[in-house]
């Protein structure tokens, strides 16, 4: 066990690296020490915005920092492999954004280099941590939905924000690569890494022929050895913002989980689920199963605030006076 915080270096300084920097602020045992990005001035501005002490415009500098234990690669897909190989050589553990890299040969090189260097190669598929999907997998694992028959997952929006995504030489493909990779790992995770027997796909470029040689709509159907069918729908042509949802259909029930809308999973179970929500009563038939219920109510946030008040001598947002004012109204009622 390390007797210090894990020193983290970020590679990249735009869209996903901002998410990484924000997310790492929640991680008590991590300390972001540096950021690297080749675009002039970007790493410096990013370091300033996120309070990161060091910034570099080349890889050598960040790799030479002995305090850095783990690098997080938030750079375009075509550089994932070369950065991983260099980081492994420098003895750094690595988190790589999806998709892992451009092709199977690169994937093998990366896995081999990390194994030989004795460093961890970690794949940043956040759907395996998405609270509502974790809850969905819990419903499946407790048997509330019976044996899974059909899994569905889809991600849709109107297309990516940077040129490298549209260039298949740099991205490795279109929407099937960019967002289908989320679905495939989601299915593997949901279905206990059961081997995949067959893959069918229908890819088309419907709306963005002027921008890309890649597909902008994709339907991918997988058949697992245990008989489960999985279907991914991916689109870069859906206006009106991000859509990310999943369905699990089983022999004893089904569940619909929409990451961006509503706080519960619409669940139908012939047996009932172990727990759906506070005071749900009978859960046979349709129920609205909550995820991260305490977090949705705000309890951990409340205690984070109260502990901060004590530690840093701040005024609480809700005080004894507020409690008294409430009682005054109640007694008047
Ligand atoms: N998990 C997710 O949901 C999610 C979301 C968005 C992006 N991503 C992935 O993250 C990666 C980056 O995407 P993004 O949206 O942040 O792109 P972006 O265009 O917003 O940012 C790319 C960053 O990489 C830097 N960069 C370019 N070439 C580099 C090199 N040779 N070495 C180091 N840095 C380099 C750029 O300067 C920029 O800071 C991609 O692999 C993408 O698929 C994942």
PDB file of N, CA, C and O and ligand atoms in Angstrom, residues 10-20 35-40 42-43 46 57-59 73-80 82-83 96-100 124-127 155 160-165 170-171 177-178 181-182 242 244, ligand 1:
ATOM      1  N   UNK A  10      -2.210  14.527 -15.770  1.00  0.00           N
ATOM      2  CA  UNK A  10      -3.236  14.490 -16.820  1.00  0.00           C
ATOM      3  C   UNK A  10      -2.586  14.751 -18.175  1.00  0.00           C
ATOM      4  O   UNK A  10      -1.779  15.687 -18.312  1.00  0.00           O
ATOM      5  N   UNK A  11      -2.965  13.950 -19.175  1.00  0.00           N
ATOM      6  CA  UNK A  11      -2.513  14.174 -20.547  1.00  0.00           C
ATOM      7  C   UNK A  11      -3.725  14.669 -21.321  1.00  0.00           C
ATOM      8  O   UNK A  11      -4.719  13.952 -21.444  1.00  0.00           O
ATOM      9  N   UNK A  12      -3.636  15.898 -21.833  1.00  0.00           N
ATOM     10  CA  UNK A  12      -4.780  16.521 -22.494  1.00  0.00           C
ATOM     11  C   UNK A  12      -5.318  17.623 -21.601  1.00  0.00           C
ATOM     12  O   UNK A  12      -5.141  17.578 -20.359  1.00  0.00           O
ATOM     13  N   UNK A  13      -5.959  18.606 -22.250  1.00  0.00           N
ATOM     14  CA  UNK A  13      -6.412  19.749 -21.437  1.00  0.00           C
ATOM     15  C   UNK A  13      -7.726  20.328 -21.963  1.00  0.00           C
ATOM     16  O   UNK A  13      -8.013  21.497 -21.753  1.00  0.00           O
ATOM     17  N   UNK A  14      -8.488  19.457 -22.663  1.00  0.00           N
ATOM     18  CA  UNK A  14      -9.754  20.000 -23.165  1.00  0.00           C
ATOM     19  C   UNK A  14     -10.940  19.253 -22.544  1.00  0.00           C
ATOM     20  O   UNK A  14     -11.007  19.154 -21.330  1.00  0.00           O
ATOM     21  N   UNK A  15     -11.828  18.742 -23.395  1.00  0.00           N
ATOM     22  CA  UNK A  15     -13.131  18.257 -22.917  1.00  0.00           C
ATOM     23  C   UNK A  15     -13.031  17.216 -21.787  1.00  0.00           C
ATOM     24  O   UNK A  15     -13.427  17.472 -20.652  1.00  0.00           O
ATOM     25  N   UNK A  16     -12.488  16.054 -22.116  1.00  0.00           N
ATOM     26  CA  UNK A  16     -12.559  14.987 -21.103  1.00  0.00           C
ATOM     27  C   UNK A  16     -11.565  15.226 -19.963  1.00  0.00           C
ATOM     28  O   UNK A  16     -11.793  14.795 -18.830  1.00  0.00           O
ATOM     29  N   UNK A  17     -10.476  15.941 -20.247  1.00  0.00           N
ATOM     30  CA  UNK A  17      -9.511  16.221 -19.169  1.00  0.00           C
ATOM     31  C   UNK A  17     -10.114  17.162 -18.126  1.00  0.00           C
ATOM     32  O   UNK A  17      -9.763  17.081 -16.938  1.00  0.00           O
ATOM     33  N   UNK A  18     -11.019  18.043 -18.541  1.00  0.00           N
ATOM     34  CA  UNK A  18     -11.707  18.891 -17.555  1.00  0.00           C
ATOM     35  C   UNK A  18     -12.568  18.015 -16.646  1.00  0.00           C
ATOM     36  O   UNK A  18     -12.626  18.242 -15.429  1.00  0.00           O
ATOM     37  N   UNK A  19     -13.209  17.010 -17.247  1.00  0.00           N
ATOM     38  CA  UNK A  19     -14.010  16.074 -16.437  1.00  0.00           C
ATOM     39  C   UNK A  19     -13.081  15.314 -15.482  1.00  0.00           C
ATOM     40  O   UNK A  19     -13.383  15.144 -14.296  1.00  0.00           O
ATOM     41  N   UNK A  20     -11.923  14.882 -16.006  1.00  0.00           N
ATOM     42  CA  UNK A  20     -10.973  14.148 -15.148  1.00  0.00           C
ATOM     43  C   UNK A  20     -10.531  15.023 -13.971  1.00  0.00           C
ATOM     44  O   UNK A  20     -10.488  14.566 -12.826  1.00  0.00           O
ATOM     45  N   UNK A  35      -0.205  18.666 -15.603  1.00  0.00           N
ATOM     46  CA  UNK A  35      -0.986  18.457 -16.814  1.00  0.00           C
ATOM     47  C   UNK A  35      -0.060  18.689 -18.004  1.00  0.00           C
ATOM     48  O   UNK A  35       0.816  19.544 -17.952  1.00  0.00           O
ATOM     49  N   UNK A  36      -0.289  17.894 -19.057  1.00  0.00           N
ATOM     50  CA  UNK A  36       0.512  18.046 -20.270  1.00  0.00           C
ATOM     51  C   UNK A  36      -0.413  18.138 -21.480  1.00  0.00           C
ATOM     52  O   UNK A  36      -1.374  17.382 -21.598  1.00  0.00           O
ATOM     53  N   UNK A  37      -0.130  19.112 -22.328  1.00  0.00           N
ATOM     54  CA  UNK A  37      -0.877  19.241 -23.580  1.00  0.00           C
ATOM     55  C   UNK A  37       0.017  19.966 -24.577  1.00  0.00           C
ATOM     56  O   UNK A  37       0.675  20.941 -24.208  1.00  0.00           O
ATOM     57  N   UNK A  38       0.079  19.478 -25.825  1.00  0.00           N
ATOM     58  CA  UNK A  38       1.030  20.064 -26.774  1.00  0.00           C
ATOM     59  C   UNK A  38       0.606  21.429 -27.326  1.00  0.00           C
ATOM     60  O   UNK A  38       1.454  22.164 -27.836  1.00  0.00           O
ATOM     61  N   UNK A  39      -0.668  21.787 -27.225  1.00  0.00           N
ATOM     62  CA  UNK A  39      -1.119  23.062 -27.814  1.00  0.00           C
ATOM     63  C   UNK A  39      -0.603  24.223 -26.949  1.00  0.00           C
ATOM     64  O   UNK A  39      -0.815  24.217 -25.731  1.00  0.00           O
ATOM     65  N   UNK A  40       0.033  25.185 -27.617  1.00  0.00           N
ATOM     66  CA  UNK A  40       0.684  26.285 -26.893  1.00  0.00           C
ATOM     67  C   UNK A  40      -0.275  26.971 -25.920  1.00  0.00           C
ATOM     68  O   UNK A  40      -1.378  27.376 -26.292  1.00  0.00           O
ATOM     69  N   UNK A  42      -2.181  25.921 -23.622  1.00  0.00           N
ATOM     70  CA  UNK A  42      -3.364  25.221 -23.091  1.00  0.00           C
ATOM     71  C   UNK A  42      -3.107  24.604 -21.714  1.00  0.00           C
ATOM     72  O   UNK A  42      -3.934  24.722 -20.814  1.00  0.00           O
ATOM     73  N   UNK A  43      -1.955  23.921 -21.582  1.00  0.00           N
ATOM     74  CA  UNK A  43      -1.672  23.245 -20.309  1.00  0.00           C
ATOM     75  C   UNK A  43      -1.543  24.280 -19.190  1.00  0.00           C
ATOM     76  O   UNK A  43      -2.042  24.073 -18.079  1.00  0.00           O
ATOM     77  N   UNK A  46      -4.974  25.537 -18.245  1.00  0.00           N
ATOM     78  CA  UNK A  46      -5.698  24.462 -17.560  1.00  0.00           C
ATOM     79  C   UNK A  46      -5.184  24.313 -16.125  1.00  0.00           C
ATOM     80  O   UNK A  46      -5.966  24.182 -15.180  1.00  0.00           O
ATOM     81  N   UNK A  57       4.334  21.098 -22.084  1.00  0.00           N
ATOM     82  CA  UNK A  57       3.804  20.983 -23.444  1.00  0.00           C
ATOM     83  C   UNK A  57       4.427  19.793 -24.176  1.00  0.00           C
ATOM     84  O   UNK A  57       4.223  19.614 -25.372  1.00  0.00           O
ATOM     85  N   UNK A  58       5.221  18.986 -23.454  1.00  0.00           N
ATOM     86  CA  UNK A  58       5.757  17.755 -24.053  1.00  0.00           C
ATOM     87  C   UNK A  58       5.715  16.652 -22.999  1.00  0.00           C
ATOM     88  O   UNK A  58       5.712  16.919 -21.789  1.00  0.00           O
ATOM     89  N   UNK A  59       5.716  15.412 -23.514  1.00  0.00           N
ATOM     90  CA  UNK A  59       5.533  14.255 -22.635  1.00  0.00           C
ATOM     91  C   UNK A  59       6.721  14.043 -21.683  1.00  0.00           C
ATOM     92  O   UNK A  59       6.529  13.661 -20.513  1.00  0.00           O
ATOM     93  N   UNK A  73      -4.850   9.446 -19.627  1.00  0.00           N
ATOM     94  CA  UNK A  73      -4.739   9.880 -21.025  1.00  0.00           C
ATOM     95  C   UNK A  73      -6.101  10.343 -21.547  1.00  0.00           C
ATOM     96  O   UNK A  73      -7.007   9.533 -21.779  1.00  0.00           O
ATOM     97  N   UNK A  74      -6.214  11.652 -21.739  1.00  0.00           N
ATOM     98  CA  UNK A  74      -7.432  12.254 -22.298  1.00  0.00           C
ATOM     99  C   UNK A  74      -7.097  12.944 -23.613  1.00  0.00           C
ATOM    100  O   UNK A  74      -7.506  14.074 -23.836  1.00  0.00           O
ATOM    101  N   UNK A  75      -6.312  12.252 -24.438  1.00  0.00           N
ATOM    102  CA  UNK A  75      -5.865  12.783 -25.733  1.00  0.00           C
ATOM    103  C   UNK A  75      -6.556  11.997 -26.846  1.00  0.00           C
ATOM    104  O   UNK A  75      -7.164  10.957 -26.579  1.00  0.00           O
ATOM    105  N   UNK A  76      -6.462  12.475 -28.089  1.00  0.00           N
ATOM    106  CA  UNK A  76      -7.138  11.757 -29.183  1.00  0.00           C
ATOM    107  C   UNK A  76      -6.695  10.292 -29.303  1.00  0.00           C
ATOM    108  O   UNK A  76      -5.572   9.934 -28.922  1.00  0.00           O
ATOM    109  N   UNK A  77      -7.584   9.483 -29.887  1.00  0.00           N
ATOM    110  CA  UNK A  77      -7.382   8.030 -29.910  1.00  0.00           C
ATOM    111  C   UNK A  77      -6.054   7.607 -30.552  1.00  0.00           C
ATOM    112  O   UNK A  77      -5.440   6.628 -30.130  1.00  0.00           O
ATOM    113  N   UNK A  78      -5.614   8.338 -31.593  1.00  0.00           N
ATOM    114  CA  UNK A  78      -4.430   7.874 -32.332  1.00  0.00           C
ATOM    115  C   UNK A  78      -3.140   8.016 -31.531  1.00  0.00           C
ATOM    116  O   UNK A  78      -2.112   7.477 -31.949  1.00  0.00           O
ATOM    117  N   UNK A  79      -3.185   8.730 -30.400  1.00  0.00           N
ATOM    118  CA  UNK A  79      -1.952   8.836 -29.591  1.00  0.00           C
ATOM    119  C   UNK A  79      -2.030   8.006 -28.297  1.00  0.00           C
ATOM    120  O   UNK A  79      -1.089   8.006 -27.519  1.00  0.00           O
ATOM    121  N   UNK A  80      -3.132   7.306 -28.080  1.00  0.00           N
ATOM    122  CA  UNK A  80      -3.256   6.510 -26.855  1.00  0.00           C
ATOM    123  C   UNK A  80      -2.116   5.490 -26.743  1.00  0.00           C
ATOM    124  O   UNK A  80      -1.532   5.309 -25.672  1.00  0.00           O
ATOM    125  N   UNK A  82       0.981   5.316 -28.329  1.00  0.00           N
ATOM    126  CA  UNK A  82       2.364   5.817 -28.149  1.00  0.00           C
ATOM    127  C   UNK A  82       2.552   6.417 -26.749  1.00  0.00           C
ATOM    128  O   UNK A  82       3.604   6.238 -26.138  1.00  0.00           O
ATOM    129  N   UNK A  83       1.532   7.087 -26.232  1.00  0.00           N
ATOM    130  CA  UNK A  83       1.673   7.668 -24.885  1.00  0.00           C
ATOM    131  C   UNK A  83       1.738   6.557 -23.839  1.00  0.00           C
ATOM    132  O   UNK A  83       2.538   6.608 -22.908  1.00  0.00           O
ATOM    133  N   UNK A  96      -6.502   4.928 -19.467  1.00  0.00           N
ATOM    134  CA  UNK A  96      -6.697   5.354 -20.855  1.00  0.00           C
ATOM    135  C   UNK A  96      -8.168   5.575 -21.115  1.00  0.00           C
ATOM    136  O   UNK A  96      -8.999   4.722 -20.785  1.00  0.00           O
ATOM    137  N   UNK A  97      -8.478   6.691 -21.737  1.00  0.00           N
ATOM    138  CA  UNK A  97      -9.864   6.943 -22.146  1.00  0.00           C
ATOM    139  C   UNK A  97     -10.280   5.953 -23.238  1.00  0.00           C
ATOM    140  O   UNK A  97      -9.437   5.360 -23.915  1.00  0.00           O
ATOM    141  N   UNK A  98     -11.571   5.831 -23.415  1.00  0.00           N
ATOM    142  CA  UNK A  98     -12.119   4.983 -24.471  1.00  0.00           C
ATOM    143  C   UNK A  98     -12.021   5.688 -25.817  1.00  0.00           C
ATOM    144  O   UNK A  98     -12.030   6.917 -25.821  1.00  0.00           O
ATOM    145  N   UNK A  99     -11.963   4.981 -26.934  1.00  0.00           N
ATOM    146  CA  UNK A  99     -11.626   3.566 -27.037  1.00  0.00           C
ATOM    147  C   UNK A  99     -10.152   3.376 -26.716  1.00  0.00           C
ATOM    148  O   UNK A  99      -9.378   4.326 -26.805  1.00  0.00           O
ATOM    149  N   UNK A 100      -9.784   2.139 -26.360  1.00  0.00           N
ATOM    150  CA  UNK A 100      -8.417   1.909 -25.869  1.00  0.00           C
ATOM    151  C   UNK A 100      -7.373   2.459 -26.849  1.00  0.00           C
ATOM    152  O   UNK A 100      -6.413   3.104 -26.430  1.00  0.00           O
ATOM    153  N   UNK A 124     -10.827   3.464 -19.014  1.00  0.00           N
ATOM    154  CA  UNK A 124     -11.788   4.392 -18.410  1.00  0.00           C
ATOM    155  C   UNK A 124     -13.193   4.251 -19.010  1.00  0.00           C
ATOM    156  O   UNK A 124     -13.656   5.135 -19.733  1.00  0.00           O
ATOM    157  N   UNK A 125     -13.854   3.121 -18.728  1.00  0.00           N
ATOM    158  CA  UNK A 125     -15.256   2.975 -19.151  1.00  0.00           C
ATOM    159  C   UNK A 125     -16.146   3.363 -17.984  1.00  0.00           C
ATOM    160  O   UNK A 125     -16.420   2.555 -17.079  1.00  0.00           O
ATOM    161  N   UNK A 126     -16.617   4.610 -18.006  1.00  0.00           N
ATOM    162  CA  UNK A 126     -17.340   5.108 -16.832  1.00  0.00           C
ATOM    163  C   UNK A 126     -18.723   4.496 -16.691  1.00  0.00           C
ATOM    164  O   UNK A 126     -19.319   4.566 -15.602  1.00  0.00           O
ATOM    165  N   UNK A 127     -19.260   3.857 -17.740  1.00  0.00           N
ATOM    166  CA  UNK A 127     -20.593   3.251 -17.590  1.00  0.00           C
ATOM    167  C   UNK A 127     -20.587   2.166 -16.507  1.00  0.00           C
ATOM    168  O   UNK A 127     -21.620   1.903 -15.889  1.00  0.00           O
ATOM    169  N   UNK A 155     -26.344   5.427 -26.854  1.00  0.00           N
ATOM    170  CA  UNK A 155     -25.877   6.783 -26.579  1.00  0.00           C
ATOM    171  C   UNK A 155     -26.078   7.560 -27.873  1.00  0.00           C
ATOM    172  O   UNK A 155     -25.713   7.086 -28.953  1.00  0.00           O
ATOM    173  N   UNK A 160     -19.567  14.875 -32.340  1.00  0.00           N
ATOM    174  CA  UNK A 160     -18.500  15.323 -31.443  1.00  0.00           C
ATOM    175  C   UNK A 160     -18.035  16.756 -31.660  1.00  0.00           C
ATOM    176  O   UNK A 160     -18.304  17.373 -32.697  1.00  0.00           O
ATOM    177  N   UNK A 161     -17.292  17.235 -30.660  1.00  0.00           N
ATOM    178  CA  UNK A 161     -16.908  18.639 -30.578  1.00  0.00           C
ATOM    179  C   UNK A 161     -15.549  18.947 -31.204  1.00  0.00           C
ATOM    180  O   UNK A 161     -15.201  20.098 -31.344  1.00  0.00           O
ATOM    181  N   UNK A 162     -14.718  17.916 -31.518  1.00  0.00           N
ATOM    182  CA  UNK A 162     -13.364  18.208 -32.022  1.00  0.00           C
ATOM    183  C   UNK A 162     -13.121  17.479 -33.337  1.00  0.00           C
ATOM    184  O   UNK A 162     -13.639  16.373 -33.561  1.00  0.00           O
ATOM    185  N   UNK A 163     -12.238  18.071 -34.169  1.00  0.00           N
ATOM    186  CA  UNK A 163     -11.988  17.547 -35.527  1.00  0.00           C
ATOM    187  C   UNK A 163     -11.467  16.111 -35.515  1.00  0.00           C
ATOM    188  O   UNK A 163     -11.812  15.318 -36.408  1.00  0.00           O
ATOM    189  N   UNK A 164     -10.673  15.750 -34.491  1.00  0.00           N
ATOM    190  CA  UNK A 164     -10.051  14.411 -34.536  1.00  0.00           C
ATOM    191  C   UNK A 164     -11.075  13.289 -34.500  1.00  0.00           C
ATOM    192  O   UNK A 164     -10.836  12.207 -35.031  1.00  0.00           O
ATOM    193  N   UNK A 165     -12.255  13.530 -33.905  1.00  0.00           N
ATOM    194  CA  UNK A 165     -13.278  12.479 -33.862  1.00  0.00           C
ATOM    195  C   UNK A 165     -13.820  12.162 -35.266  1.00  0.00           C
ATOM    196  O   UNK A 165     -14.217  11.045 -35.552  1.00  0.00           O
ATOM    197  N   UNK A 170      -7.464   9.374 -37.333  1.00  0.00           N
ATOM    198  CA  UNK A 170      -7.102   9.686 -35.949  1.00  0.00           C
ATOM    199  C   UNK A 170      -8.043   9.030 -34.927  1.00  0.00           C
ATOM    200  O   UNK A 170      -7.658   8.773 -33.796  1.00  0.00           O
ATOM    201  N   UNK A 171      -9.291   8.800 -35.343  1.00  0.00           N
ATOM    202  CA  UNK A 171     -10.260   8.267 -34.374  1.00  0.00           C
ATOM    203  C   UNK A 171     -10.371   6.749 -34.436  1.00  0.00           C
ATOM    204  O   UNK A 171     -10.764   6.113 -33.465  1.00  0.00           O
ATOM    205  N   UNK A 177     -17.299   3.183 -33.223  1.00  0.00           N
ATOM    206  CA  UNK A 177     -16.057   3.166 -32.442  1.00  0.00           C
ATOM    207  C   UNK A 177     -16.184   4.088 -31.230  1.00  0.00           C
ATOM    208  O   UNK A 177     -15.894   3.698 -30.095  1.00  0.00           O
ATOM    209  N   UNK A 178     -16.636   5.307 -31.478  1.00  0.00           N
ATOM    210  CA  UNK A 178     -16.643   6.344 -30.436  1.00  0.00           C
ATOM    211  C   UNK A 178     -17.620   6.023 -29.305  1.00  0.00           C
ATOM    212  O   UNK A 178     -17.291   6.207 -28.132  1.00  0.00           O
ATOM    213  N   UNK A 181     -18.233   1.592 -28.366  1.00  0.00           N
ATOM    214  CA  UNK A 181     -17.291   0.976 -27.406  1.00  0.00           C
ATOM    215  C   UNK A 181     -17.861   1.050 -25.987  1.00  0.00           C
ATOM    216  O   UNK A 181     -17.638   0.134 -25.182  1.00  0.00           O
ATOM    217  N   UNK A 182     -18.613   2.086 -25.660  1.00  0.00           N
ATOM    218  CA  UNK A 182     -19.264   2.158 -24.343  1.00  0.00           C
ATOM    219  C   UNK A 182     -20.240   0.982 -24.195  1.00  0.00           C
ATOM    220  O   UNK A 182     -20.270   0.294 -23.191  1.00  0.00           O
ATOM    221  N   UNK A 242     -27.585  15.120 -25.216  1.00  0.00           N
ATOM    222  CA  UNK A 242     -27.145  13.746 -24.936  1.00  0.00           C
ATOM    223  C   UNK A 242     -28.288  12.853 -24.479  1.00  0.00           C
ATOM    224  O   UNK A 242     -29.165  13.283 -23.725  1.00  0.00           O
ATOM    225  N   UNK A 244     -28.600   8.807 -23.041  1.00  0.00           N
ATOM    226  CA  UNK A 244     -27.857   7.597 -22.640  1.00  0.00           C
ATOM    227  C   UNK A 244     -28.796   6.736 -21.826  1.00  0.00           C
ATOM    228  O   UNK A 244     -29.210   7.129 -20.738  1.00  0.00           O
TER     229      UNK A 244
HETATM  230  N1  LIG B   1     -15.498   8.605 -21.400  1.00  0.00           N
HETATM  231  C1  LIG B   1     -16.152   9.498 -22.105  1.00  0.00           C
HETATM  232  O1  LIG B   1     -17.351   9.615 -22.011  1.00  0.00           O
HETATM  233  C2  LIG B   1     -15.383  10.389 -23.039  1.00  0.00           C
HETATM  234  C3  LIG B   1     -15.927  11.636 -23.384  1.00  0.00           C
HETATM  235  C4  LIG B   1     -15.201  12.435 -24.261  1.00  0.00           C
HETATM  236  C5  LIG B   1     -13.987  12.000 -24.784  1.00  0.00           C
HETATM  237  N2  LIG B   1     -13.496  10.773 -24.429  1.00  0.00           N
HETATM  238  C6  LIG B   1     -12.209  10.294 -24.973  1.00  0.00           C
HETATM  239  O2  LIG B   1     -11.183  11.148 -24.463  1.00  0.00           O
HETATM  240  C7  LIG B   1     -10.186  11.369 -25.460  1.00  0.00           C
HETATM  241  C8  LIG B   1     -10.015  12.875 -25.668  1.00  0.00           C
HETATM  242  O3  LIG B   1     -11.251  13.418 -26.106  1.00  0.00           O
HETATM  243  P1  LIG B   1     -11.666  14.938 -25.782  1.00  0.00           P
HETATM  244  O4  LIG B   1     -13.125  14.998 -25.984  1.00  0.00           O
HETATM  245  O5  LIG B   1     -11.085  15.402 -24.516  1.00  0.00           O
HETATM  246  O6  LIG B   1     -10.950  15.683 -26.987  1.00  0.00           O
HETATM  247  P2  LIG B   1     -10.556  17.230 -27.049  1.00  0.00           P
HETATM  248  O7  LIG B   1     -10.330  17.521 -28.488  1.00  0.00           O
HETATM  249  O8  LIG B   1     -11.525  18.044 -26.296  1.00  0.00           O
HETATM  250  O9  LIG B   1      -9.157  17.288 -26.279  1.00  0.00           O
HETATM  251  C9  LIG B   1      -8.032  16.562 -26.749  1.00  0.00           C
HETATM  252  C10 LIG B   1      -6.807  16.991 -25.957  1.00  0.00           C
HETATM  253  O10 LIG B   1      -5.706  16.155 -26.334  1.00  0.00           O
HETATM  254  C11 LIG B   1      -4.560  16.993 -26.539  1.00  0.00           C
HETATM  255  N3  LIG B   1      -3.631  16.339 -27.454  1.00  0.00           N
HETATM  256  C12 LIG B   1      -3.657  16.300 -28.799  1.00  0.00           C
HETATM  257  N4  LIG B   1      -2.589  15.604 -29.263  1.00  0.00           N
HETATM  258  C13 LIG B   1      -1.892  15.200 -28.184  1.00  0.00           C
HETATM  259  C14 LIG B   1      -0.687  14.473 -28.009  1.00  0.00           C
HETATM  260  N5  LIG B   1      -0.003  14.013 -29.045  1.00  0.00           N
HETATM  261  N6  LIG B   1      -0.240  14.270 -26.760  1.00  0.00           N
HETATM  262  C15 LIG B   1      -0.932  14.715 -25.701  1.00  0.00           C
HETATM  263  N7  LIG B   1      -2.068  15.426 -25.800  1.00  0.00           N
HETATM  264  C16 LIG B   1      -2.548  15.660 -27.031  1.00  0.00           C
HETATM  265  C17 LIG B   1      -5.147  18.277 -27.100  1.00  0.00           C
HETATM  266  O11 LIG B   1      -4.219  19.334 -26.957  1.00  0.00           O
HETATM  267  C18 LIG B   1      -6.389  18.434 -26.214  1.00  0.00           C
HETATM  268  O12 LIG B   1      -6.030  19.027 -24.987  1.00  0.00           O
HETATM  269  C19 LIG B   1     -10.627  10.584 -26.681  1.00  0.00           C
HETATM  270  O13 LIG B   1     -10.004   9.332 -26.665  1.00  0.00           O
HETATM  271  C20 LIG B   1     -12.135  10.411 -26.483  1.00  0.00           C
HETATM  272  O14 LIG B   1     -12.659   9.269 -27.106  1.00  0.00           O
HETATM  273  C21 LIG B   1     -14.168   9.988 -23.547  1.00  0.00           C
END
